[in-house]
mmCIF file of C-alpha atoms in Angstrom:
data_model
loop_
_atom_site.group_PDB
_atom_site.id
_atom_site.type_symbol
_atom_site.label_atom_id
_atom_site.label_comp_id
_atom_site.label_asym_id
_atom_site.label_seq_id
_atom_site.Cartn_x
_atom_site.Cartn_y
_atom_site.Cartn_z
ATOM 1 C CA MET A 1 9.319 10.703 -6.316
ATOM 2 C CA CYS A 2 9.340 8.327 -3.164
ATOM 3 C CA ALA A 3 7.934 9.308 0.301
ATOM 4 C CA SER A 4 8.803 7.123 3.667
ATOM 5 C CA ASN A 5 9.326 7.217 7.495
ATOM 6 C CA ASP A 6 12.917 5.616 6.419
ATOM 7 C CA VAL A 7 14.089 9.121 4.545
ATOM 8 C CA ARG A 8 16.359 10.610 6.696
ATOM 9 C CA GLN A 9 17.490 13.320 4.065
ATOM 10 C CA GLU A 10 14.934 14.782 2.570
ATOM 11 C CA THR A 11 15.809 15.453 -1.522
ATOM 12 C CA PRO A 12 13.463 16.506 -4.132
ATOM 13 C CA ASP A 13 13.297 12.517 -4.699
ATOM 14 C CA ALA A 14 12.612 11.852 -1.181
ATOM 15 C CA LEU A 15 10.334 13.023 1.342
ATOM 16 C CA ARG A 16 10.262 12.338 4.618
ATOM 17 C CA VAL A 17 6.278 11.331 5.664
ATOM 18 C CA ASP A 18 4.657 9.209 8.989
ATOM 19 C CA VAL A 19 1.844 8.111 7.132
ATOM 20 C CA THR A 20 -0.164 7.889 10.532
ATOM 21 C CA ASP A 21 0.032 11.431 11.205
ATOM 22 C CA GLU A 22 -2.273 13.797 8.890
ATOM 23 C CA ALA A 23 -0.441 17.205 8.957
ATOM 24 C CA SER A 24 2.619 14.950 7.753
ATOM 25 C CA VAL A 25 0.952 13.362 5.330
ATOM 26 C CA SER A 26 -0.647 16.288 4.422
ATOM 27 C CA THR A 27 2.851 18.138 4.124
ATOM 28 C CA MET A 28 4.130 15.440 2.116
ATOM 29 C CA PHE A 29 1.118 16.139 -0.367
ATOM 30 C CA GLU A 30 2.332 19.708 -0.726
ATOM 31 C CA LYS A 31 5.774 19.135 -1.106
ATOM 32 C CA ALA A 32 5.206 16.397 -3.749
ATOM 33 C CA GLU A 33 2.994 18.658 -6.060
ATOM 34 C CA GLN A 34 5.124 21.959 -5.706
ATOM 35 C CA ALA A 35 7.950 19.758 -7.115
ATOM 36 C CA LEU A 36 5.962 17.764 -9.495
ATOM 37 C CA GLY A 37 2.631 19.663 -10.393
ATOM 38 C CA PRO A 38 -1.198 17.627 -9.771
ATOM 39 C CA ILE A 39 -0.641 14.210 -8.219
ATOM 40 C CA THR A 40 -2.000 11.551 -10.517
ATOM 41 C CA LEU A 41 -0.681 8.587 -9.425
ATOM 42 C CA LEU A 42 -0.317 7.518 -5.524
ATOM 43 C CA VAL A 43 1.054 3.585 -4.675
ATOM 44 C CA ASN A 44 0.424 3.551 -0.905
ATOM 45 C CA CYS A 45 3.196 0.608 0.300
ATOM 46 C CA SER A 46 3.630 1.538 3.853
ATOM 47 C CA GLY A 47 2.923 -1.237 6.126
ATOM 48 C CA VAL A 48 4.614 -3.535 9.008
ATOM 49 C CA GLY A 49 3.947 -7.392 9.694
ATOM 50 C CA ILE A 50 3.815 -8.211 13.349
ATOM 51 C CA PHE A 51 2.667 -12.065 13.284
ATOM 52 C CA ALA A 52 2.013 -13.957 16.500
ATOM 53 C CA PRO A 53 -0.931 -16.164 17.906
ATOM 54 C CA LEU A 54 -3.840 -14.245 18.588
ATOM 55 C CA SER A 55 -3.682 -14.604 22.306
ATOM 56 C CA GLU A 56 -0.108 -13.280 22.620
ATOM 57 C CA LEU A 57 -0.704 -10.604 20.325
ATOM 58 C CA SER A 58 -0.648 -7.456 22.034
ATOM 59 C CA ALA A 59 -3.168 -4.739 21.897
ATOM 60 C CA GLU A 60 -0.136 -2.140 20.857
ATOM 61 C CA ASP A 61 1.221 -4.386 18.137
ATOM 62 C CA TRP A 62 -2.319 -4.660 16.909
ATOM 63 C CA ARG A 63 -2.549 -0.546 16.983
ATOM 64 C CA ARG A 64 0.482 -0.079 15.073
ATOM 65 C CA THR A 65 -0.440 -2.724 12.043
ATOM 66 C CA ILE A 66 -4.046 -0.777 11.769
ATOM 67 C CA ASP A 67 -2.577 2.542 11.757
ATOM 68 C CA VAL A 68 0.157 2.036 9.460
ATOM 69 C CA ASN A 69 -1.557 -0.303 7.294
ATOM 70 C CA LEU A 70 -4.614 0.811 7.168
ATOM 71 C CA THR A 71 -4.951 4.457 8.533
ATOM 72 C CA GLY A 72 -1.907 5.312 7.077
ATOM 73 C CA ALA A 73 -3.706 4.346 3.644
ATOM 74 C CA PHE A 74 -6.820 6.293 4.255
ATOM 75 C CA LEU A 75 -4.905 9.605 5.127
ATOM 76 C CA CYS A 76 -2.815 9.199 1.626
ATOM 77 C CA SER A 77 -5.790 8.017 -0.090
ATOM 78 C CA ARG A 78 -7.701 10.696 1.032
ATOM 79 C CA GLU A 79 -5.377 13.448 0.114
ATOM 80 C CA ALA A 80 -4.562 12.072 -3.296
ATOM 81 C CA PHE A 81 -8.560 11.858 -3.861
ATOM 82 C CA LYS A 82 -9.383 15.349 -2.766
ATOM 83 C CA ARG A 83 -6.284 16.736 -5.195
ATOM 84 C CA MET A 84 -7.042 13.753 -8.187
ATOM 85 C CA LYS A 85 -10.461 15.505 -7.727
ATOM 86 C CA ALA A 86 -9.249 18.985 -8.424
ATOM 87 C CA HIS A 87 -7.297 18.054 -11.524
ATOM 88 C CA GLY A 88 -9.006 15.894 -13.662
ATOM 89 C CA GLY A 89 -8.433 12.039 -11.903
ATOM 90 C CA GLY A 90 -6.092 9.744 -10.796
ATOM 91 C CA ARG A 91 -5.107 6.351 -9.944
ATOM 92 C CA ILE A 92 -4.495 5.171 -6.332
ATOM 93 C CA ILE A 93 -2.852 1.509 -5.945
ATOM 94 C CA HIS A 94 -3.172 -0.029 -2.567
ATOM 95 C CA MET A 95 -0.074 -3.015 -1.550
ATOM 96 C CA GLY A 96 -2.869 -5.804 -0.431
ATOM 97 C CA SER A 97 -1.412 -9.214 0.576
ATOM 98 C CA VAL A 98 -2.731 -13.056 0.198
ATOM 99 C CA SER A 99 -4.083 -12.518 3.713
ATOM 100 C CA ASP A 100 -6.721 -9.655 2.255
ATOM 101 C CA HIS A 101 -8.464 -12.933 1.614
ATOM 102 C CA LEU A 102 -6.509 -16.235 2.881
ATOM 103 C CA ALA A 103 -6.990 -16.526 6.836
ATOM 104 C CA LEU A 104 -3.166 -17.153 7.345
ATOM 105 C CA VAL A 105 -2.376 -18.657 11.100
ATOM 106 C CA HIS A 106 -0.889 -15.818 13.432
ATOM 107 C CA ASN A 107 -1.820 -13.244 10.934
ATOM 108 C CA ALA A 108 -4.891 -11.187 12.831
ATOM 109 C CA ALA A 109 -4.217 -7.798 12.997
ATOM 110 C CA TYR A 110 -2.036 -7.602 9.328
ATOM 111 C CA ALA A 111 -4.920 -9.858 7.860
ATOM 112 C CA ALA A 112 -7.412 -6.770 9.008
ATOM 113 C CA SER A 113 -5.387 -4.419 7.848
ATOM 114 C CA LYS A 114 -5.166 -5.720 4.356
ATOM 115 C CA HIS A 115 -8.835 -6.899 4.549
ATOM 116 C CA GLY A 116 -9.785 -3.175 5.335
ATOM 117 C CA LEU A 117 -7.708 -2.313 2.426
ATOM 118 C CA ARG A 118 -9.753 -4.142 0.270
ATOM 119 C CA GLY A 119 -12.873 -2.366 1.566
ATOM 120 C CA LEU A 120 -11.157 1.065 1.160
ATOM 121 C CA THR A 121 -9.995 0.141 -2.208
ATOM 122 C CA GLY A 122 -13.998 -0.706 -3.194
ATOM 123 C CA VAL A 123 -15.421 2.398 -1.888
ATOM 124 C CA LEU A 124 -12.601 4.883 -3.708
ATOM 125 C CA ASN A 125 -13.626 3.183 -6.852
ATOM 126 C CA GLU A 126 -17.269 3.857 -6.379
ATOM 127 C CA GLU A 127 -16.963 7.131 -5.079
ATOM 128 C CA GLY A 128 -14.449 8.029 -7.781
ATOM 129 C CA LYS A 129 -16.313 6.832 -10.760
ATOM 130 C CA THR A 130 -17.559 10.140 -11.989
ATOM 131 C CA SER A 131 -13.987 12.172 -10.931
ATOM 132 C CA SER A 132 -11.724 9.607 -13.482
ATOM 133 C CA ILE A 133 -10.121 8.127 -9.924
ATOM 134 C CA ARG A 134 -9.428 4.402 -10.192
ATOM 135 C CA ALA A 135 -8.399 2.269 -7.593
ATOM 136 C CA THR A 136 -6.664 -0.673 -7.553
ATOM 137 C CA LEU A 137 -5.825 -3.540 -4.867
ATOM 138 C CA LEU A 138 -2.192 -5.040 -6.100
ATOM 139 C CA SER A 139 -2.909 -8.403 -3.676
ATOM 140 C CA LEU A 140 0.678 -10.067 -3.243
ATOM 141 C CA GLY A 141 2.022 -13.000 -2.036
ATOM 142 C CA ALA A 142 5.300 -13.421 -0.567
ATOM 143 C CA VAL A 143 7.999 -10.649 -2.019
ATOM 144 C CA TYR A 144 11.458 -10.582 -1.028
ATOM 145 C CA THR A 145 12.420 -7.185 0.185
ATOM 146 C CA SER A 146 13.998 -7.102 3.779
ATOM 147 C CA PHE A 147 11.274 -8.104 5.790
ATOM 148 C CA TRP A 148 12.575 -12.023 5.415
ATOM 149 C CA HIS A 149 16.123 -11.127 6.209
ATOM 150 C CA SER A 150 14.956 -12.544 9.392
ATOM 151 C CA ARG A 151 13.336 -15.576 8.427
ATOM 152 C CA PRO A 152 16.155 -17.415 6.794
ATOM 153 C CA GLU A 153 13.537 -20.515 6.376
ATOM 154 C CA PHE A 154 11.761 -18.973 3.520
ATOM 155 C CA SER A 155 14.046 -18.826 0.198
ATOM 156 C CA PRO A 156 14.170 -15.865 -1.703
ATOM 157 C CA SER A 157 13.915 -18.380 -4.831
ATOM 158 C CA ASP A 158 10.502 -18.946 -3.843
ATOM 159 C CA MET A 159 9.498 -15.314 -3.672
ATOM 160 C CA LEU A 160 8.504 -12.562 -6.207
ATOM 161 C CA SER A 161 11.044 -10.101 -6.726
ATOM 162 C CA VAL A 162 10.584 -6.430 -6.094
ATOM 163 C CA ASP A 163 11.190 -6.003 -9.854
ATOM 164 C CA ASP A 164 7.669 -8.027 -10.449
ATOM 165 C CA VAL A 165 6.034 -5.954 -8.516
ATOM 166 C CA ALA A 166 7.168 -3.002 -9.816
ATOM 167 C CA GLN A 167 6.664 -3.992 -13.561
ATOM 168 C CA SER A 168 2.935 -4.773 -12.137
ATOM 169 C CA ILE A 169 2.559 -1.344 -10.477
ATOM 170 C CA TRP A 170 4.218 0.456 -14.116
ATOM 171 C CA GLU A 171 1.397 -1.527 -16.287
ATOM 172 C CA ILE A 172 -1.625 -0.499 -14.036
ATOM 173 C CA ALA A 173 -0.380 3.034 -13.943
ATOM 174 C CA GLN A 174 -0.149 3.512 -17.865
ATOM 175 C CA LYS A 175 -3.916 2.275 -17.778
ATOM 176 C CA PRO A 176 -5.879 5.505 -19.615
ATOM 177 C CA LEU A 177 -8.572 6.404 -16.739
ATOM 178 C CA ASN A 178 -11.630 4.960 -18.999
ATOM 179 C CA VAL A 179 -10.272 1.277 -17.365
ATOM 180 C CA ARG A 180 -10.778 0.170 -14.138
ATOM 181 C CA VAL A 181 -8.346 -2.822 -12.461
ATOM 182 C CA ASP A 182 -10.149 -3.244 -9.214
ATOM 183 C CA GLU A 183 -7.744 -5.974 -8.774
ATOM 184 C CA LEU A 184 -4.517 -7.616 -9.557
ATOM 185 C CA ARG A 185 -3.417 -10.681 -7.500
ATOM 186 C CA LEU A 186 0.330 -11.725 -8.257
ATOM 187 C CA LEU A 187 1.428 -14.814 -6.671
ATOM 188 C CA PRO A 188 5.029 -16.449 -6.807
ATOM 189 C CA SER A 189 5.079 -19.645 -8.781
ATOM 190 C CA LYS A 190 4.373 -22.027 -5.690
ATOM 191 C CA GLY A 191 1.392 -20.076 -4.774
ATOM 192 C CA VAL A 192 0.981 -19.159 -0.763
ATOM 193 C CA LEU A 193 4.292 -20.062 1.026
#
């Protein structure tokens, strides 16, 4: 099941959610459990990227990036954690970035949000270790999505595909809960673009 702010018409396979709103997140999880049963996997991949020199970055853009990329992951993880704990465990996978461990120019808000995901992933693993809850930071290099359509200076052939990422998520999700995958870094062949 997919949940996104982009969903205009809810279906059994697609729910609308605003990850920055606690009530919206709670409702989304309730609907998902009604449709599918206990939640055993959460993939946090909501995100925005607003890139500007630090001296030109507005407080509004900073807050929006932190709210969606980090607070949204926290709210979804918190809700999933409570439900997983009650039902014997599960996996939470966060979409990280090379920005979660590298300093890149024009990247202050995005990097701060992704560094925050690194910390959140570690805490989830520590607090979930006796409840069979495992968290993974999937730290990604450039992935060709619609985000890049407005940046023609970057070639899709130099990036990971969405299928590359989906395959890695699938492989992590299939691991038994006695195995932790704290982090996986997935980069295109040219590395950081």
